[in-house]
Short mmCIF file of C-alpha atoms in Angstrom, two decimals:
data_model
loop_
_atom_site.label_atom_id
_atom_site.label_comp_id
_atom_site.label_asym_id
_atom_site.label_seq_id
_atom_site.Cartn_x
_atom_site.Cartn_y
_atom_site.Cartn_z
CA MET A 3 0.00 0.00 0.00
CA SER A 4 1.49 3.27 -1.03
CA LYS A 5 1.25 6.46 0.86
CA PHE A 6 0.97 8.67 -2.19
CA LYS A 7 -1.77 8.48 -4.72
CA LYS A 8 -1.00 8.94 -8.28
CA GLY A 9 -3.11 11.80 -9.46
CA GLY A 10 -4.53 11.30 -12.86
CA LYS A 11 -4.69 14.49 -14.78
CA GLY A 12 -4.10 17.63 -12.72
CA GLU A 13 -6.25 20.57 -13.83
CA LEU A 14 -4.95 24.09 -13.77
CA PRO A 15 -6.36 26.19 -10.96
CA ALA A 16 -8.63 29.11 -11.89
CA ILE A 17 -6.98 32.50 -12.44
CA SER A 18 -7.37 34.71 -9.42
CA THR A 19 -9.09 38.00 -10.19
CA ALA A 20 -8.57 39.47 -6.74
CA SER A 21 -5.97 42.00 -7.93
CA LEU A 22 -7.98 43.09 -11.00
CA PRO A 23 -9.76 46.03 -9.25
CA ASP A 24 -6.39 47.31 -8.02
CA ILE A 25 -4.99 47.30 -11.54
CA VAL A 26 -8.07 49.02 -12.95
CA PHE A 27 -7.94 51.78 -10.33
CA MET A 28 -4.22 52.31 -10.88
CA LEU A 29 -4.81 52.75 -14.62
CA LEU A 30 -7.75 55.07 -13.99
CA PHE A 31 -5.68 57.17 -11.59
CA PHE A 32 -2.77 57.31 -14.06
CA PHE A 33 -4.95 58.57 -16.91
CA MET A 34 -6.69 61.09 -14.67
CA VAL A 35 -3.33 62.56 -13.67
CA ALA A 36 -1.68 62.39 -17.08
CA THR A 37 -4.55 63.81 -19.16
CA VAL A 38 -4.52 67.51 -19.95
CA MET A 39 -7.93 69.13 -20.18
CA ARG A 40 -8.41 71.70 -22.91
CA ASP A 41 -9.42 75.14 -21.64
CA SER A 42 -11.52 76.13 -24.60
CA SER A 43 -12.04 75.07 -28.18
CA LEU A 44 -10.95 77.56 -30.79
CA MET A 45 -13.82 79.02 -32.82
CA ILE A 46 -11.75 81.40 -34.93
CA GLU A 47 -8.94 81.18 -37.47
CA ASN A 48 -5.79 81.96 -35.56
CA GLN A 49 -2.51 82.29 -37.45
CA LEU A 50 -0.29 84.10 -35.02
CA PRO A 51 2.26 86.66 -36.22
CA SER A 52 5.93 85.81 -35.90
CA ALA A 53 8.41 87.40 -33.51
CA ASP A 54 12.11 86.97 -32.90
CA GLN A 55 12.09 87.56 -29.12
CA VAL A 56 9.53 85.39 -27.34
CA GLU A 57 9.23 84.79 -23.60
CA LYS A 58 7.18 82.10 -21.87
CA LEU A 59 4.90 82.94 -18.96
CA LYS A 60 3.10 80.69 -16.50
CA LYS A 61 -0.39 79.79 -17.70
CA ASP A 62 -1.90 79.70 -14.21
CA ARG A 63 -2.20 83.49 -14.07
CA THR A 64 -3.00 84.12 -17.73
CA ILE A 65 -6.41 84.84 -19.25
CA PHE A 66 -6.60 84.50 -23.03
CA ILE A 67 -8.64 86.55 -25.49
CA TYR A 68 -8.75 85.37 -29.11
CA ALA A 69 -9.55 87.55 -32.10
CA GLY A 70 -9.93 86.66 -35.76
CA LYS A 71 -12.36 85.55 -38.44
CA PRO A 72 -14.72 82.70 -37.49
CA SER A 73 -13.42 79.31 -38.63
CA SER A 74 -15.14 77.25 -41.30
CA GLN A 75 -17.38 75.51 -38.73
CA PHE A 76 -18.71 78.86 -37.51
CA LYS A 77 -19.31 80.68 -40.82
CA GLN A 78 -22.88 81.44 -39.69
CA PHE A 79 -21.38 84.23 -37.56
CA GLY A 80 -20.13 86.06 -40.66
CA GLU A 81 -16.76 86.94 -42.15
CA GLU A 82 -15.89 89.88 -39.91
CA PRO A 83 -13.23 89.34 -37.21
CA ARG A 84 -14.79 88.38 -33.87
CA ILE A 85 -13.62 88.24 -30.27
CA GLN A 86 -13.65 84.89 -28.47
CA PHE A 87 -13.41 84.54 -24.70
CA ASN A 88 -13.46 80.98 -23.32
CA ASP A 89 -15.96 79.13 -25.54
CA ALA A 90 -18.14 82.03 -26.68
CA PHE A 91 -18.06 84.94 -29.09
CA ILE A 92 -18.36 88.26 -27.29
CA GLY A 93 -18.72 91.85 -28.40
CA VAL A 94 -16.34 94.66 -27.58
CA ASP A 95 -18.70 95.84 -24.81
CA ASP A 96 -18.56 92.38 -23.19
CA VAL A 97 -14.76 92.35 -22.84
CA LYS A 98 -14.70 94.22 -19.52
CA PRO A 99 -17.33 92.06 -17.72
CA SER A 100 -15.78 88.87 -19.12
CA ILE A 101 -12.30 89.81 -17.92
CA LEU A 102 -13.59 90.81 -14.50
CA GLN A 103 -15.39 87.46 -14.24
CA GLY A 104 -12.25 85.63 -15.38
CA ILE A 105 -10.16 87.40 -12.74
CA ALA A 106 -12.74 86.59 -10.06
CA ASP A 107 -12.54 82.89 -11.01
CA LEU A 108 -8.78 82.77 -10.33
CA ASN A 109 -7.16 81.98 -6.99
CA GLU A 110 -7.10 84.93 -4.64
CA GLU A 111 -3.30 85.23 -4.61
CA LEU A 112 -3.16 85.25 -8.43
CA GLN A 113 -5.83 87.91 -8.96
CA SER A 114 -3.38 90.80 -8.54
CA LYS A 115 -0.84 89.14 -10.86
CA VAL A 116 -3.17 88.33 -13.75
CA VAL A 117 -1.88 88.83 -17.28
CA VAL A 118 -4.21 89.05 -20.30
CA GLY A 119 -2.87 87.24 -23.34
CA LEU A 120 -4.09 88.42 -26.73
CA LYS A 121 -4.00 85.72 -29.39
CA VAL A 122 -4.86 87.80 -32.42
CA ASP A 123 -4.85 86.46 -35.96
CA LYS A 124 -2.22 88.21 -38.08
CA ASN A 125 -4.87 89.28 -40.62
CA THR A 126 -7.08 91.01 -38.03
CA ASN A 127 -7.28 94.78 -38.29
CA ALA A 128 -5.65 96.92 -35.62
CA GLY A 129 -8.92 98.73 -34.81
CA LEU A 130 -10.36 95.65 -33.13
CA VAL A 131 -7.17 95.18 -31.10
CA SER A 132 -7.30 98.83 -30.05
CA ASP A 133 -10.94 98.45 -28.95
CA ILE A 134 -10.03 95.38 -26.89
CA LYS A 135 -7.16 97.25 -25.25
CA GLN A 136 -9.46 100.17 -24.37
CA GLU A 137 -11.88 97.79 -22.66
CA LEU A 138 -9.00 96.15 -20.79
CA ARG A 139 -7.96 99.57 -19.49
CA LYS A 140 -11.50 100.15 -18.22
CA ALA A 141 -11.32 96.80 -16.40
CA ASN A 142 -7.92 97.80 -14.94
CA ALA A 143 -6.29 94.78 -16.57
CA LEU A 144 -3.12 96.61 -17.51
CA LYS A 145 -0.74 93.66 -17.89
CA VAL A 146 -1.20 92.63 -21.51
CA MET A 147 0.94 90.36 -23.63
CA TYR A 148 0.68 89.55 -27.30
CA ILE A 149 1.05 85.88 -28.17
CA ALA A 150 3.25 85.21 -31.20
CA ASN A 151 5.10 82.34 -32.84
CA THR A 152 8.84 82.26 -33.10
CA LYS A 153 10.21 82.65 -36.60
CA THR A 154 10.99 78.94 -36.81
CA GLU A 155 7.35 77.91 -36.10
CA GLN A 156 5.85 79.58 -39.17
#
């Protein structure tokens, strides 16, 4: 009489799925951290002018205003250059309230350091830019920068 039985055919044990939720949550956390959310979708044509001296600023204290002709998806708004703030077209009279609202939405310590970035299409007339600057003065947003491409990015 033998102590050990000869096992016939040994079946493979089932795959343990105990660690599967951990793996799923790690992947979910990774993609949540690594994904960059877009601030706003561009509704205008925006070919920036070129410049030879460009400086980068931190985006956390910057509010952007776009100006240019509506893109092909938004031709129902006409052919005239328009102003875009966040995801909406605004008029010249709406620049001041929009900027004040944008400043109020920032962190309290950044509100005094806010910089308004103008991303103006190179084919936009200077009158619209001048009107935007006048409204920014009324809103006391005096730190203004013009966004441009470097000469190599054309």
